[in-house]
Amino acid sequence: MSVIIELYQQLIIDHGRRPRNVGELAEANYIKDGYNPLCGDQLRVYVKAYDGVIEAVQFTGQGCAISTASASLMTQCLVGKTVEEADAIFKAFHVCATEGADPSQYQEILGKLVVLTGVSEFPARVKCATLAWHTLQAALHDNQDCVSTE
Ligand code: ZN
């Protein structure tokens, strides 16, 4: 196993066990529930954003290690980003995680999220990794609760 893959797995395990930014965000102005029926992952994503800039993101819920790690890493990478930047990160992550696009092309935009793009090789886990992001998109862009369907 390569050192890189081992490091990636360490990061996923670390965030899966000790997720960051967990808890209700009292001052959130966007809140959305997400559910992945395939695995049973349930998340609630809280976003505080003003003038198109994300100031804080937190989440609550129960899920597998992959969904928890993905939500944790997502909350870390979004603070200070504009909604447009968050959309661009989502698109890059999505195309790598679901379609197997080469993540090295998106290294700059993805940062640490690269560790989760390996799920593209495990179709059953893709929804786990993308749930937090679909829920974020739903929170920022529409009013329907998110049931991950891809
Ligand atoms: Zn899962």
JSON list of C-alpha atoms and ligand atoms in Angstrom, two decimals:
[
{"chain": "A", "resi": 1, "resn": "MET", "atom": "CA", "xyz": [0.00, 0.00, 0.00]},
{"chain": "A", "resi": 2, "resn": "SER", "atom": "CA", "xyz": [1.38, 3.38, -0.90]},
{"chain": "A", "resi": 3, "resn": "VAL", "atom": "CA", "xyz": [2.28, 5.91, 1.77]},
{"chain": "A", "resi": 4, "resn": "ILE", "atom": "CA", "xyz": [-0.18, 8.39, 0.28]},
{"chain": "A", "resi": 5, "resn": "ILE", "atom": "CA", "xyz": [-3.11, 6.00, 0.49]},
{"chain": "A", "resi": 6, "resn": "GLU", "atom": "CA", "xyz": [-2.14, 5.12, 4.04]},
{"chain": "A", "resi": 7, "resn": "LEU", "atom": "CA", "xyz": [-2.08, 8.81, 4.99]},
{"chain": "A", "resi": 8, "resn": "TYR", "atom": "CA", "xyz": [-5.45, 9.30, 3.33]},
{"chain": "A", "resi": 9, "resn": "GLN", "atom": "CA", "xyz": [-6.89, 6.44, 5.34]},
{"chain": "A", "resi": 10, "resn": "GLN", "atom": "CA", "xyz": [-5.45, 7.87, 8.55]},
{"chain": "A", "resi": 11, "resn": "LEU", "atom": "CA", "xyz": [-7.12, 11.20, 7.88]},
{"chain": "A", "resi": 12, "resn": "ILE", "atom": "CA", "xyz": [-10.48, 9.55, 7.13]},
{"chain": "A", "resi": 13, "resn": "ILE", "atom": "CA", "xyz": [-10.25, 7.40, 10.27]},
{"chain": "A", "resi": 14, "resn": "ASP", "atom": "CA", "xyz": [-9.26, 10.42, 12.37]},
{"chain": "A", "resi": 15, "resn": "HIS", "atom": "CA", "xyz": [-12.16, 12.57, 11.12]},
{"chain": "A", "resi": 16, "resn": "GLY", "atom": "CA", "xyz": [-14.54, 9.60, 11.30]},
{"chain": "A", "resi": 17, "resn": "ARG", "atom": "CA", "xyz": [-13.70, 9.02, 14.95]},
{"chain": "A", "resi": 18, "resn": "ARG", "atom": "CA", "xyz": [-13.23, 12.61, 16.06]},
{"chain": "A", "resi": 19, "resn": "PRO", "atom": "CA", "xyz": [-15.29, 14.74, 13.68]},
{"chain": "A", "resi": 20, "resn": "ARG", "atom": "CA", "xyz": [-14.74, 18.49, 13.82]},
{"chain": "A", "resi": 21, "resn": "ASN", "atom": "CA", "xyz": [-17.46, 21.13, 14.02]},
{"chain": "A", "resi": 22, "resn": "VAL", "atom": "CA", "xyz": [-20.14, 18.85, 15.44]},
{"chain": "A", "resi": 23, "resn": "GLY", "atom": "CA", "xyz": [-23.16, 20.39, 17.14]},
{"chain": "A", "resi": 24, "resn": "GLU", "atom": "CA", "xyz": [-26.08, 22.68, 16.50]},
{"chain": "A", "resi": 25, "resn": "LEU", "atom": "CA", "xyz": [-25.08, 26.08, 15.22]},
{"chain": "A", "resi": 26, "resn": "ALA", "atom": "CA", "xyz": [-27.37, 28.52, 16.99]},
{"chain": "A", "resi": 27, "resn": "GLU", "atom": "CA", "xyz": [-26.81, 31.38, 14.56]},
{"chain": "A", "resi": 28, "resn": "ALA", "atom": "CA", "xyz": [-27.23, 29.25, 11.42]},
{"chain": "A", "resi": 29, "resn": "ASN", "atom": "CA", "xyz": [-29.45, 30.75, 8.74]},
{"chain": "A", "resi": 30, "resn": "TYR", "atom": "CA", "xyz": [-29.44, 27.66, 6.49]},
{"chain": "A", "resi": 31, "resn": "ILE", "atom": "CA", "xyz": [-30.31, 24.27, 7.98]},
{"chain": "A", "resi": 32, "resn": "LYS", "atom": "CA", "xyz": [-30.97, 21.10, 6.05]},
{"chain": "A", "resi": 33, "resn": "ASP", "atom": "CA", "xyz": [-31.40, 17.40, 6.74]},
{"chain": "A", "resi": 34, "resn": "GLY", "atom": "CA", "xyz": [-29.78, 14.79, 4.57]},
{"chain": "A", "resi": 35, "resn": "TYR", "atom": "CA", "xyz": [-30.39, 11.06, 4.49]},
{"chain": "A", "resi": 36, "resn": "ASN", "atom": "CA", "xyz": [-28.64, 8.25, 2.68]},
{"chain": "A", "resi": 37, "resn": "PRO", "atom": "CA", "xyz": [-31.06, 5.32, 2.68]},
{"chain": "A", "resi": 38, "resn": "LEU", "atom": "CA", "xyz": [-28.45, 2.91, 1.29]},
{"chain": "A", "resi": 39, "resn": "CYS", "atom": "CA", "xyz": [-26.30, 3.11, 4.39]},
{"chain": "A", "resi": 40, "resn": "GLY", "atom": "CA", "xyz": [-28.59, 4.79, 6.92]},
{"chain": "A", "resi": 41, "resn": "ASP", "atom": "CA", "xyz": [-26.44, 7.93, 7.25]},
{"chain": "A", "resi": 42, "resn": "GLN", "atom": "CA", "xyz": [-28.37, 10.89, 8.62]},
{"chain": "A", "resi": 43, "resn": "LEU", "atom": "CA", "xyz": [-26.97, 14.41, 8.82]},
{"chain": "A", "resi": 44, "resn": "ARG", "atom": "CA", "xyz": [-28.21, 17.87, 9.65]},
{"chain": "A", "resi": 45, "resn": "VAL", "atom": "CA", "xyz": [-26.05, 20.62, 8.21]},
{"chain": "A", "resi": 46, "resn": "TYR", "atom": "CA", "xyz": [-26.03, 24.12, 9.71]},
{"chain": "A", "resi": 47, "resn": "VAL", "atom": "CA", "xyz": [-24.64, 27.03, 7.73]},
{"chain": "A", "resi": 48, "resn": "LYS", "atom": "CA", "xyz": [-24.18, 30.63, 8.76]},
{"chain": "A", "resi": 49, "resn": "ALA", "atom": "CA", "xyz": [-23.71, 32.73, 5.64]},
{"chain": "A", "resi": 50, "resn": "TYR", "atom": "CA", "xyz": [-24.11, 36.44, 4.94]},
{"chain": "A", "resi": 51, "resn": "ASP", "atom": "CA", "xyz": [-23.68, 38.36, 1.72]},
{"chain": "A", "resi": 52, "resn": "GLY", "atom": "CA", "xyz": [-22.75, 35.12, -0.03]},
{"chain": "A", "resi": 53, "resn": "VAL", "atom": "CA", "xyz": [-19.87, 34.33, 2.33]},
{"chain": "A", "resi": 54, "resn": "ILE", "atom": "CA", "xyz": [-19.89, 31.24, 4.55]},
{"chain": "A", "resi": 55, "resn": "GLU", "atom": "CA", "xyz": [-18.94, 32.17, 8.10]},
{"chain": "A", "resi": 56, "resn": "ALA", "atom": "CA", "xyz": [-19.52, 28.87, 9.89]},
{"chain": "A", "resi": 57, "resn": "VAL", "atom": "CA", "xyz": [-20.63, 25.31, 9.14]},
{"chain": "A", "resi": 58, "resn": "GLN", "atom": "CA", "xyz": [-21.50, 22.62, 11.65]},
{"chain": "A", "resi": 59, "resn": "PHE", "atom": "CA", "xyz": [-23.33, 19.33, 11.56]},
{"chain": "A", "resi": 60, "resn": "THR", "atom": "CA", "xyz": [-25.12, 16.82, 13.73]},
{"chain": "A", "resi": 61, "resn": "GLY", "atom": "CA", "xyz": [-26.28, 13.29, 13.02]},
{"chain": "A", "resi": 62, "resn": "GLN", "atom": "CA", "xyz": [-25.38, 9.65, 12.88]},
{"chain": "A", "resi": 63, "resn": "GLY", "atom": "CA", "xyz": [-23.55, 7.96, 10.09]},
{"chain": "A", "resi": 64, "resn": "CYS", "atom": "CA", "xyz": [-20.78, 5.63, 9.08]},
{"chain": "A", "resi": 65, "resn": "ALA", "atom": "CA", "xyz": [-17.13, 6.63, 9.29]},
{"chain": "A", "resi": 66, "resn": "ILE", "atom": "CA", "xyz": [-17.04, 7.78, 5.66]},
{"chain": "A", "resi": 67, "resn": "SER", "atom": "CA", "xyz": [-20.09, 10.05, 5.90]},
{"chain": "A", "resi": 68, "resn": "THR", "atom": "CA", "xyz": [-18.89, 11.46, 9.22]},
{"chain": "A", "resi": 69, "resn": "ALA", "atom": "CA", "xyz": [-15.36, 12.08, 7.93]},
{"chain": "A", "resi": 70, "resn": "SER", "atom": "CA", "xyz": [-16.73, 13.69, 4.77]},
{"chain": "A", "resi": 71, "resn": "ALA", "atom": "CA", "xyz": [-18.99, 16.04, 6.76]},
{"chain": "A", "resi": 72, "resn": "SER", "atom": "CA", "xyz": [-16.13, 16.91, 9.12]},
{"chain": "A", "resi": 73, "resn": "LEU", "atom": "CA", "xyz": [-13.70, 17.69, 6.29]},
{"chain": "A", "resi": 74, "resn": "MET", "atom": "CA", "xyz": [-16.40, 19.66, 4.49]},
{"chain": "A", "resi": 75, "resn": "THR", "atom": "CA", "xyz": [-17.04, 21.92, 7.48]},
{"chain": "A", "resi": 76, "resn": "GLN", "atom": "CA", "xyz": [-13.32, 22.64, 7.73]},
{"chain": "A", "resi": 77, "resn": "CYS", "atom": "CA", "xyz": [-12.86, 23.59, 4.11]},
{"chain": "A", "resi": 78, "resn": "LEU", "atom": "CA", "xyz": [-15.83, 25.95, 3.73]},
{"chain": "A", "resi": 79, "resn": "VAL", "atom": "CA", "xyz": [-15.30, 28.66, 6.32]},
{"chain": "A", "resi": 80, "resn": "GLY", "atom": "CA", "xyz": [-14.46, 31.95, 4.65]},
{"chain": "A", "resi": 81, "resn": "LYS", "atom": "CA", "xyz": [-15.46, 30.69, 1.21]},
{"chain": "A", "resi": 82, "resn": "THR", "atom": "CA", "xyz": [-18.14, 32.29, -0.91]},
{"chain": "A", "resi": 83, "resn": "VAL", "atom": "CA", "xyz": [-21.20, 30.27, -1.91]},
{"chain": "A", "resi": 84, "resn": "GLU", "atom": "CA", "xyz": [-19.81, 30.25, -5.47]},
{"chain": "A", "resi": 85, "resn": "GLU", "atom": "CA", "xyz": [-16.52, 28.82, -4.24]},
{"chain": "A", "resi": 86, "resn": "ALA", "atom": "CA", "xyz": [-18.39, 26.19, -2.21]},
{"chain": "A", "resi": 87, "resn": "ASP", "atom": "CA", "xyz": [-20.32, 25.24, -5.36]},
{"chain": "A", "resi": 88, "resn": "ALA", "atom": "CA", "xyz": [-17.06, 24.91, -7.29]},
{"chain": "A", "resi": 89, "resn": "ILE", "atom": "CA", "xyz": [-15.53, 22.70, -4.56]},
{"chain": "A", "resi": 90, "resn": "PHE", "atom": "CA", "xyz": [-18.67, 20.55, -4.58]},
{"chain": "A", "resi": 91, "resn": "LYS", "atom": "CA", "xyz": [-18.54, 20.16, -8.36]},
{"chain": "A", "resi": 92, "resn": "ALA", "atom": "CA", "xyz": [-14.87, 19.14, -8.30]},
{"chain": "A", "resi": 93, "resn": "PHE", "atom": "CA", "xyz": [-15.42, 16.72, -5.43]},
{"chain": "A", "resi": 94, "resn": "HIS", "atom": "CA", "xyz": [-18.51, 15.29, -7.08]},
{"chain": "A", "resi": 95, "resn": "VAL", "atom": "CA", "xyz": [-16.90, 14.66, -10.45]},
{"chain": "A", "resi": 96, "resn": "CYS", "atom": "CA", "xyz": [-13.95, 12.90, -8.77]},
{"chain": "A", "resi": 97, "resn": "ALA", "atom": "CA", "xyz": [-16.00, 10.90, -6.24]},
{"chain": "A", "resi": 98, "resn": "THR", "atom": "CA", "xyz": [-18.78, 9.82, -8.56]},
{"chain": "A", "resi": 99, "resn": "GLU", "atom": "CA", "xyz": [-17.21, 9.73, -12.00]},
{"chain": "A", "resi": 100, "resn": "GLY", "atom": "CA", "xyz": [-13.64, 8.86, -11.13]},
{"chain": "A", "resi": 101, "resn": "ALA", "atom": "CA", "xyz": [-12.17, 12.05, -12.59]},
{"chain": "A", "resi": 102, "resn": "ASP", "atom": "CA", "xyz": [-8.47, 12.45, -11.80]},
{"chain": "A", "resi": 103, "resn": "PRO", "atom": "CA", "xyz": [-8.33, 14.32, -8.47]},
{"chain": "A", "resi": 104, "resn": "SER", "atom": "CA", "xyz": [-4.83, 15.61, -9.18]},
{"chain": "A", "resi": 105, "resn": "GLN", "atom": "CA", "xyz": [-6.42, 17.95, -11.73]},
{"chain": "A", "resi": 106, "resn": "TYR", "atom": "CA", "xyz": [-8.40, 19.49, -8.90]},
{"chain": "A", "resi": 107, "resn": "GLN", "atom": "CA", "xyz": [-5.80, 19.32, -6.13]},
{"chain": "A", "resi": 108, "resn": "GLU", "atom": "CA", "xyz": [-5.76, 23.06, -5.58]},
{"chain": "A", "resi": 109, "resn": "ILE", "atom": "CA", "xyz": [-9.51, 23.39, -5.18]},
{"chain": "A", "resi": 110, "resn": "LEU", "atom": "CA", "xyz": [-10.02, 20.14, -3.25]},
{"chain": "A", "resi": 111, "resn": "GLY", "atom": "CA", "xyz": [-7.19, 20.35, -0.71]},
{"chain": "A", "resi": 112, "resn": "LYS", "atom": "CA", "xyz": [-7.67, 17.70, 1.96]},
{"chain": "A", "resi": 113, "resn": "LEU", "atom": "CA", "xyz": [-10.92, 16.53, 0.35]},
{"chain": "A", "resi": 114, "resn": "VAL", "atom": "CA", "xyz": [-8.78, 14.60, -2.11]},
{"chain": "A", "resi": 115, "resn": "VAL", "atom": "CA", "xyz": [-8.58, 11.87, 0.53]},
{"chain": "A", "resi": 116, "resn": "LEU", "atom": "CA", "xyz": [-12.24, 11.00, -0.02]},
{"chain": "A", "resi": 117, "resn": "THR", "atom": "CA", "xyz": [-12.24, 10.90, -3.81]},
{"chain": "A", "resi": 118, "resn": "GLY", "atom": "CA", "xyz": [-10.99, 7.29, -3.62]},
{"chain": "A", "resi": 119, "resn": "VAL", "atom": "CA", "xyz": [-14.60, 6.25, -2.92]},
{"chain": "A", "resi": 120, "resn": "SER", "atom": "CA", "xyz": [-15.21, 6.38, -6.68]},
{"chain": "A", "resi": 121, "resn": "GLU", "atom": "CA", "xyz": [-13.78, 2.85, -6.68]},
{"chain": "A", "resi": 122, "resn": "PHE", "atom": "CA", "xyz": [-16.39, 1.73, -4.15]},
{"chain": "A", "resi": 123, "resn": "PRO", "atom": "CA", "xyz": [-19.82, 2.56, -5.58]},
{"chain": "A", "resi": 124, "resn": "ALA", "atom": "CA", "xyz": [-21.64, 1.55, -2.39]},
{"chain": "A", "resi": 125, "resn": "ARG", "atom": "CA", "xyz": [-19.72, 4.22, -0.44]},
{"chain": "A", "resi": 126, "resn": "VAL", "atom": "CA", "xyz": [-20.07, 7.10, -2.88]},
{"chain": "A", "resi": 127, "resn": "LYS", "atom": "CA", "xyz": [-23.35, 8.25, -1.35]},
{"chain": "A", "resi": 128, "resn": "CYS", "atom": "CA", "xyz": [-21.76, 8.16, 2.10]},
{"chain": "A", "resi": 129, "resn": "ALA", "atom": "CA", "xyz": [-19.01, 10.52, 0.93]},
{"chain": "A", "resi": 130, "resn": "THR", "atom": "CA", "xyz": [-21.29, 12.88, -1.00]},
{"chain": "A", "resi": 131, "resn": "LEU", "atom": "CA", "xyz": [-24.20, 13.09, 1.47]},
{"chain": "A", "resi": 132, "resn": "ALA", "atom": "CA", "xyz": [-22.85, 16.07, 3.42]},
{"chain": "A", "resi": 133, "resn": "TRP", "atom": "CA", "xyz": [-22.20, 17.93, 0.17]},
{"chain": "A", "resi": 134, "resn": "HIS", "atom": "CA", "xyz": [-25.64, 17.26, -1.28]},
{"chain": "A", "resi": 135, "resn": "THR", "atom": "CA", "xyz": [-27.14, 18.38, 2.00]},
{"chain": "A", "resi": 136, "resn": "LEU", "atom": "CA", "xyz": [-25.05, 21.56, 1.92]},
{"chain": "A", "resi": 137, "resn": "GLN", "atom": "CA", "xyz": [-26.16, 22.26, -1.64]},
{"chain": "A", "resi": 138, "resn": "ALA", "atom": "CA", "xyz": [-29.77, 21.75, -0.63]},
{"chain": "A", "resi": 139, "resn": "ALA", "atom": "CA", "xyz": [-29.30, 24.06, 2.35]},
{"chain": "A", "resi": 140, "resn": "LEU", "atom": "CA", "xyz": [-27.80, 26.84, 0.27]},
{"chain": "A", "resi": 141, "resn": "HIS", "atom": "CA", "xyz": [-29.89, 26.51, -2.87]},
{"chain": "A", "resi": 142, "resn": "ASP", "atom": "CA", "xyz": [-33.34, 25.11, -2.19]},
{"chain": "A", "resi": 143, "resn": "ASN", "atom": "CA", "xyz": [-35.77, 24.16, 0.48]},
{"chain": "A", "resi": 144, "resn": "GLN", "atom": "CA", "xyz": [-36.17, 20.43, 0.05]},
{"chain": "A", "resi": 145, "resn": "ASP", "atom": "CA", "xyz": [-34.62, 17.99, 2.46]},
{"chain": "A", "resi": 146, "resn": "CYS", "atom": "CA", "xyz": [-31.91, 16.02, 0.78]},
{"chain": "A", "resi": 147, "resn": "VAL", "atom": "CA", "xyz": [-32.20, 12.32, 0.10]},
{"chain": "A", "resi": 148, "resn": "SER", "atom": "CA", "xyz": [-29.03, 11.34, -1.68]},
{"chain": "A", "resi": 149, "resn": "THR", "atom": "CA", "xyz": [-29.91, 9.59, -4.91]},
{"chain": "A", "resi": 150, "resn": "GLU", "atom": "CA", "xyz": [-26.57, 9.14, -6.60]},
{"chain": "B", "resi": 1, "resn": "ZN", "atom": "ZN", "xyz": [-22.45, 5.54, 5.04]}
]
